[in-house]
Amino acid sequence: MGGKASTEGDVYSYGVLVLEMFTGRMPTDDMFKDGLNLHNFVKMALPKRLAQVVDPMLLPREVEELGVATAVMMATEKDDNDNEIEAEEANNIEDSRHIDVDMQKCLLSILNIGILCSLESPKERMSMEEVIKELQLIKKCFH
């Protein structure tokens, strides 16, 4: 935001990178307008709409096909600052039940790291030490 470089800024960038990698969307995507951003898009979708925010390339074939066939509508929700924003919402919010339970938990854990690292307030963000511990735990649980 034009300020000095900082560790907290690096954590934010890491969080956005994680969200980009696992959603396949860039923060500059045309869908992000009117207060909707990548952070809020993922945060509002979890946990019930996991299959609709995760990059289809990361999902098993049958989940990918289900996500493509799902009808989409617009819904108004609130972001971290209590601002109303429009977000796409699928009619079938139970799509994530088709993802293997372990894969679902793993993806939720990783996306949660991205969300916690990209919080607006630098003081509320995870530290990189916490990120490393969490990633090691995820690896241990799901490897």
XYZ file of N, CA and C in Angstrom:
429
model
N 0.821 -1.207 0.000
C 0.000 0.000 0.000
C 0.856 1.258 0.000
N 2.068 1.153 -0.490
C 2.937 2.320 -0.577
C 3.762 2.562 0.665
N 3.621 1.703 1.679
C 4.396 1.850 2.909
C 5.749 1.182 2.772
N 6.455 1.156 3.892
C 7.761 0.503 3.897
C 7.602 -1.009 3.817
N 8.626 -1.650 3.268
C 8.649 -3.107 3.241
C 8.707 -3.617 4.678
N 7.975 -4.697 4.939
C 7.949 -5.238 6.298
C 7.692 -6.738 6.267
N 7.969 -7.384 7.365
C 7.691 -8.812 7.501
C 6.192 -9.058 7.369
N 5.390 -8.172 7.977
C 3.938 -8.329 7.902
C 3.449 -8.222 6.460
N 4.072 -7.342 5.693
C 3.732 -7.219 4.273
C 4.110 -8.468 3.500
N 5.247 -9.059 3.861
C 5.671 -10.301 3.226
C 4.702 -11.439 3.553
N 4.217 -11.483 4.794
C 3.249 -12.508 5.196
C 1.972 -12.344 4.376
N 1.525 -11.093 4.211
C 0.339 -10.812 3.405
C 0.543 -11.333 1.974
N 1.680 -11.010 1.397
C 1.976 -11.451 0.029
C 1.999 -12.968 -0.071
N 2.548 -13.624 0.939
C 2.580 -15.082 0.963
C 1.149 -15.622 0.996
N 0.304 -15.028 1.825
C -1.089 -15.471 1.919
C -1.814 -15.338 0.600
N -1.621 -14.224 -0.076
C -2.252 -14.015 -1.381
C -1.718 -15.032 -2.388
N -0.423 -15.300 -2.347
C 0.177 -16.296 -3.238
C -0.440 -17.677 -3.013
N -0.612 -18.063 -1.756
C -1.240 -19.357 -1.446
C -2.651 -19.400 -2.018
N -3.417 -18.337 -1.819
C -4.781 -18.299 -2.341
C -4.786 -18.356 -3.873
N -3.845 -17.669 -4.503
C -3.733 -17.713 -5.967
C -3.438 -19.129 -6.452
N -2.472 -19.771 -5.811
C -2.042 -21.103 -6.249
C -3.157 -22.138 -6.109
N -3.937 -22.051 -5.033
C -4.932 -23.085 -4.785
C -6.296 -22.771 -5.378
N -6.533 -21.530 -5.810
C -7.797 -21.206 -6.472
C -7.622 -21.080 -7.981
N -6.398 -20.822 -8.414
C -6.160 -20.596 -9.831
C -6.644 -19.228 -10.294
N -6.917 -18.344 -9.353
C -7.388 -16.987 -9.675
C -6.365 -15.960 -9.229
N -6.277 -14.889 -9.990
C -5.379 -13.792 -9.634
C -6.187 -12.722 -8.892
N -5.536 -11.960 -8.011
C -6.248 -10.896 -7.298
C -6.800 -9.824 -8.239
N -6.297 -9.789 -9.465
C -6.742 -8.798 -10.451
C -7.831 -9.345 -11.369
N -8.344 -10.537 -11.066
C -9.402 -11.156 -11.863
C -10.585 -10.189 -11.976
N -11.235 -10.170 -13.129
C -12.365 -9.269 -13.371
C -13.519 -9.469 -12.391
N -13.632 -10.650 -11.813
C -14.742 -10.895 -10.877
C -14.570 -10.140 -9.555
N -13.353 -9.680 -9.275
C -13.090 -8.997 -8.016
C -13.296 -7.501 -8.180
N -14.484 -7.063 -7.792
C -14.837 -5.647 -7.854
C -15.894 -5.389 -6.794
N -16.214 -4.151 -6.564
C -17.233 -3.757 -5.589
C -16.975 -4.357 -4.207
N -15.732 -4.341 -3.767
C -15.396 -4.826 -2.427
C -15.038 -6.301 -2.357
N -15.327 -7.053 -3.399
C -14.955 -8.472 -3.403
C -13.504 -8.586 -3.825
N -12.728 -9.349 -3.063
C -11.335 -9.606 -3.413
C -11.060 -11.093 -3.224
N -9.878 -11.526 -3.574
C -9.532 -12.943 -3.493
C -9.687 -13.475 -2.071
N -9.215 -12.718 -1.093
C -9.317 -13.113 0.317
C -10.778 -13.366 0.704
N -11.652 -12.408 0.432
C -13.064 -12.534 0.814
C -13.776 -13.621 0.015
N -13.412 -13.770 -1.243
C -13.985 -14.813 -2.089
C -13.763 -16.189 -1.466
N -12.538 -16.460 -1.046
C -12.219 -17.760 -0.447
C -12.845 -17.876 0.937
N -12.732 -16.830 1.736
C -13.255 -16.868 3.110
C -14.758 -17.146 3.132
N -15.502 -16.509 2.233
C -16.955 -16.696 2.206
C -17.346 -18.082 1.710
N -16.502 -18.698 0.905
C -16.837 -19.995 0.325
C -16.595 -21.158 1.276
N -15.680 -20.984 2.216
C -15.305 -22.103 3.074
C -16.231 -22.237 4.269
N -16.494 -23.457 4.681
C -16.013 -24.727 4.135
C -16.966 -25.354 3.110
N -18.211 -24.896 3.061
C -19.227 -25.601 2.266
C -19.021 -25.549 0.765
N -18.398 -24.506 0.234
C -18.252 -24.376 -1.215
C -16.788 -24.546 -1.637
N -16.090 -25.397 -0.949
C -14.675 -25.647 -1.236
C -14.441 -26.008 -2.695
N -15.242 -26.929 -3.231
C -15.045 -27.402 -4.608
C -15.219 -26.289 -5.630
N -15.909 -25.216 -5.270
C -16.139 -24.137 -6.221
C -15.056 -23.072 -6.204
N -14.199 -23.077 -5.189
C -13.112 -22.088 -5.171
C -11.756 -22.704 -5.477
N -11.607 -23.987 -5.244
C -10.326 -24.656 -5.503
C -10.139 -24.811 -7.010
N -8.916 -24.602 -7.462
C -8.575 -24.776 -8.873
C -8.977 -26.185 -9.303
N -9.800 -26.316 -10.347
C -10.253 -27.635 -10.797
C -9.104 -28.588 -11.127
N -7.951 -28.041 -11.471
C -6.800 -28.896 -11.785
C -6.322 -29.672 -10.551
N -6.686 -29.224 -9.354
C -6.262 -29.888 -8.127
C -7.255 -30.940 -7.655
N -8.419 -30.984 -8.291
C -9.482 -31.881 -7.847
C -9.579 -33.117 -8.725
N -10.097 -34.196 -8.148
C -10.335 -35.394 -8.961
C -11.307 -35.064 -10.093
N -11.244 -35.786 -11.164
C -12.040 -35.531 -12.370
C -13.535 -35.381 -12.083
N -14.112 -36.268 -11.266
C -15.557 -36.232 -11.024
C -15.989 -34.966 -10.290
N -15.145 -34.432 -9.423
C -15.469 -33.192 -8.713
C -15.371 -32.021 -9.671
N -14.359 -32.040 -10.533
C -14.180 -30.977 -11.525
C -15.411 -30.882 -12.423
N -15.910 -32.030 -12.905
C -17.073 -32.041 -13.775
C -18.309 -31.565 -13.044
N -18.458 -31.923 -11.787
C -19.586 -31.477 -10.987
C -19.564 -29.961 -10.839
N -18.395 -29.400 -10.593
C -18.267 -27.956 -10.419
C -18.634 -27.197 -11.677
N -18.301 -27.737 -12.840
C -18.615 -27.088 -14.110
C -20.118 -27.106 -14.354
N -20.792 -28.160 -13.922
C -22.217 -28.305 -14.185
C -23.092 -27.539 -13.194
N -22.514 -26.994 -12.147
C -23.288 -26.328 -11.104
C -23.768 -24.958 -11.563
N -25.029 -24.663 -11.320
C -25.581 -23.344 -11.667
C -25.092 -22.308 -10.666
N -24.923 -21.076 -11.151
C -24.384 -20.014 -10.305
C -25.376 -18.868 -10.224
N -25.482 -18.245 -9.023
C -26.322 -17.069 -8.862
C -25.544 -16.034 -8.064
N -26.011 -14.807 -8.031
C -25.331 -13.757 -7.278
C -25.955 -13.660 -5.895
N -25.140 -13.464 -4.882
C -25.613 -13.295 -3.514
C -24.867 -12.134 -2.894
N -25.513 -11.459 -1.962
C -24.852 -10.374 -1.255
C -24.383 -10.904 0.086
N -23.107 -10.673 0.394
C -22.540 -11.078 1.670
C -21.724 -9.930 2.212
N -21.196 -10.086 3.412
C -20.394 -9.035 4.024
C -18.941 -9.459 4.073
N -18.031 -8.490 3.840
C -16.609 -8.784 3.905
C -16.101 -8.554 5.326
N -14.768 -8.591 5.508
C -14.170 -8.434 6.833
C -14.522 -7.116 7.502
N -14.795 -6.092 6.714
C -15.090 -4.768 7.260
C -16.579 -4.492 7.307
N -17.401 -5.530 7.214
C -18.852 -5.429 7.281
C -19.438 -4.678 6.089
N -18.695 -4.612 4.977
C -19.204 -4.000 3.753
C -19.951 -5.065 2.966
N -21.085 -4.679 2.355
C -21.813 -5.635 1.531
C -21.100 -5.787 0.197
N -20.941 -7.027 -0.229
C -20.314 -7.298 -1.516
C -21.100 -8.396 -2.203
N -21.047 -8.416 -3.517
C -21.712 -9.468 -4.262
C -20.726 -10.588 -4.522
N -21.184 -11.804 -4.351
C -20.334 -12.963 -4.596
C -21.139 -14.020 -5.327
N -20.446 -14.794 -6.159
C -21.115 -15.894 -6.830
C -21.387 -16.983 -5.812
N -22.593 -17.529 -5.870
C -22.939 -18.616 -4.968
C -23.581 -19.722 -5.779
N -23.123 -20.924 -5.616
C -23.676 -22.041 -6.372
C -24.944 -22.538 -5.709
N -25.851 -23.058 -6.513
C -27.091 -23.605 -5.988
C -26.833 -24.839 -5.130
N -25.865 -25.660 -5.510
C -25.571 -26.880 -4.772
C -24.367 -26.620 -3.873
N -24.615 -26.294 -2.600
C -23.523 -25.932 -1.699
C -22.866 -27.142 -1.054
N -23.334 -28.312 -1.372
C -22.763 -29.516 -0.771
C -21.755 -30.200 -1.688
N -21.250 -29.504 -2.717
C -20.322 -30.111 -3.665
C -19.095 -30.706 -2.991
N -18.653 -30.118 -1.887
C -17.423 -30.576 -1.252
C -17.546 -31.991 -0.699
N -18.758 -32.512 -0.554
C -18.906 -33.883 -0.046
C -18.347 -34.911 -1.029
N -18.138 -34.507 -2.298
C -17.618 -35.411 -3.307
C -16.089 -35.470 -3.296
N -15.463 -34.608 -2.529
C -14.015 -34.618 -2.409
C -13.659 -35.575 -1.276
N -12.642 -36.374 -1.475
C -12.141 -37.259 -0.429
C -11.972 -36.464 0.861
N -12.356 -37.039 1.988
C -12.337 -36.336 3.269
C -10.940 -35.819 3.616
N -9.912 -36.636 3.402
C -8.550 -36.192 3.706
C -8.134 -35.035 2.803
N -8.475 -35.126 1.516
C -8.133 -34.042 0.594
C -8.879 -32.762 1.000
N -10.126 -32.912 1.396
C -10.931 -31.772 1.819
C -10.290 -31.079 3.040
N -9.906 -31.864 4.028
C -9.276 -31.306 5.229
C -7.953 -30.628 4.891
N -7.172 -31.255 4.022
C -5.880 -30.700 3.620
C -6.071 -29.363 2.909
N -6.973 -29.320 1.925
C -7.227 -28.086 1.183
C -7.771 -26.987 2.094
N -8.680 -27.352 2.997
C -9.217 -26.360 3.944
C -8.107 -25.800 4.827
N -7.204 -26.663 5.284
C -6.099 -26.219 6.141
C -5.180 -25.256 5.398
N -4.860 -25.582 4.163
C -3.961 -24.727 3.380
C -4.634 -23.400 3.043
N -5.897 -23.455 2.618
C -6.597 -22.205 2.303
C -6.776 -21.339 3.542
N -6.943 -21.976 4.697
C -7.047 -21.223 5.948
C -5.750 -20.463 6.230
N -4.622 -21.069 5.934
C -3.334 -20.371 6.076
C -3.323 -19.142 5.179
N -3.756 -19.307 3.931
C -3.817 -18.174 3.005
C -4.712 -17.061 3.525
N -5.848 -17.429 4.095
C -6.779 -16.437 4.647
C -6.158 -15.732 5.847
N -5.568 -16.499 6.759
C -4.990 -15.901 7.970
C -3.763 -15.038 7.676
N -3.045 -15.366 6.620
C -1.878 -14.555 6.248
C -2.281 -13.282 5.511
N -3.446 -13.285 4.884
C -3.856 -12.125 4.082
C -4.936 -11.284 4.756
N -5.031 -11.393 6.070
C -5.963 -10.534 6.811
C -5.561 -9.082 6.631
N -6.535 -8.193 6.674
C -6.257 -6.770 6.449
C -5.338 -6.192 7.529
N -5.578 -6.555 8.771
C -4.768 -6.026 9.867
C -3.462 -6.813 10.013
N -2.307 -6.159 9.853
C -1.020 -6.854 9.981
C -0.851 -7.567 11.324
N -1.411 -7.016 12.380
C -1.255 -7.607 13.717
C -2.031 -8.910 13.873
N -3.061 -9.101 13.046
C -3.879 -10.308 13.139
C -3.353 -11.443 12.270
N -2.398 -11.157 11.395
C -1.867 -12.178 10.489
C -1.015 -13.204 11.225
N -0.939 -14.404 10.671
C -0.058 -15.443 11.216
C 1.388 -14.987 11.047
N 2.253 -15.473 11.911
C 3.684 -15.254 11.703
C 4.178 -16.375 10.795
N 5.312 -16.171 10.159
C 5.851 -17.222 9.296
C 6.259 -18.441 10.111
N 6.623 -18.244 11.362
C 6.934 -19.393 12.233
C 5.683 -20.248 12.413
N 4.519 -19.599 12.611
C 3.261 -20.336 12.749
C 2.893 -21.020 11.433
N 3.144 -20.345 10.328
C 2.859 -20.915 9.006
C 3.671 -22.193 8.809
N 4.961 -22.130 9.123
C 5.827 -23.303 8.958
C 5.342 -24.461 9.817
N 5.007 -24.179 11.070
C 4.496 -25.243 11.959
C 3.220 -25.847 11.395
N 2.327 -25.002 10.916
C 1.061 -25.473 10.364
C 1.281 -26.302 9.101
N 2.168 -25.852 8.229
C 2.455 -26.603 7.008
C 3.098 -27.957 7.318
N 3.981 -27.985 8.310
C 4.593 -29.254 8.706
C 3.540 -30.209 9.275
N 2.599 -29.667 10.034
C 1.504 -30.488 10.580
C 0.632 -31.023 9.451
N 0.325 -30.189 8.484
C -0.465 -30.610 7.333
C 0.261 -31.720 6.586
N 1.538 -31.541 6.358
C 2.336 -32.555 5.666
C 2.316 -33.875 6.432
N 2.503 -33.784 7.747
C 2.538 -34.981 8.584
C 1.181 -35.707 8.561
N 0.103 -34.947 8.614
C -1.237 -35.547 8.652
C -1.680 -36.147 7.319
N -1.288 -35.517 6.214
C -1.863 -35.891 4.928
C -0.872 -36.498 3.951
N 0.379 -36.677 4.356
C 1.378 -37.246 3.449
C 1.314 -38.758 3.458
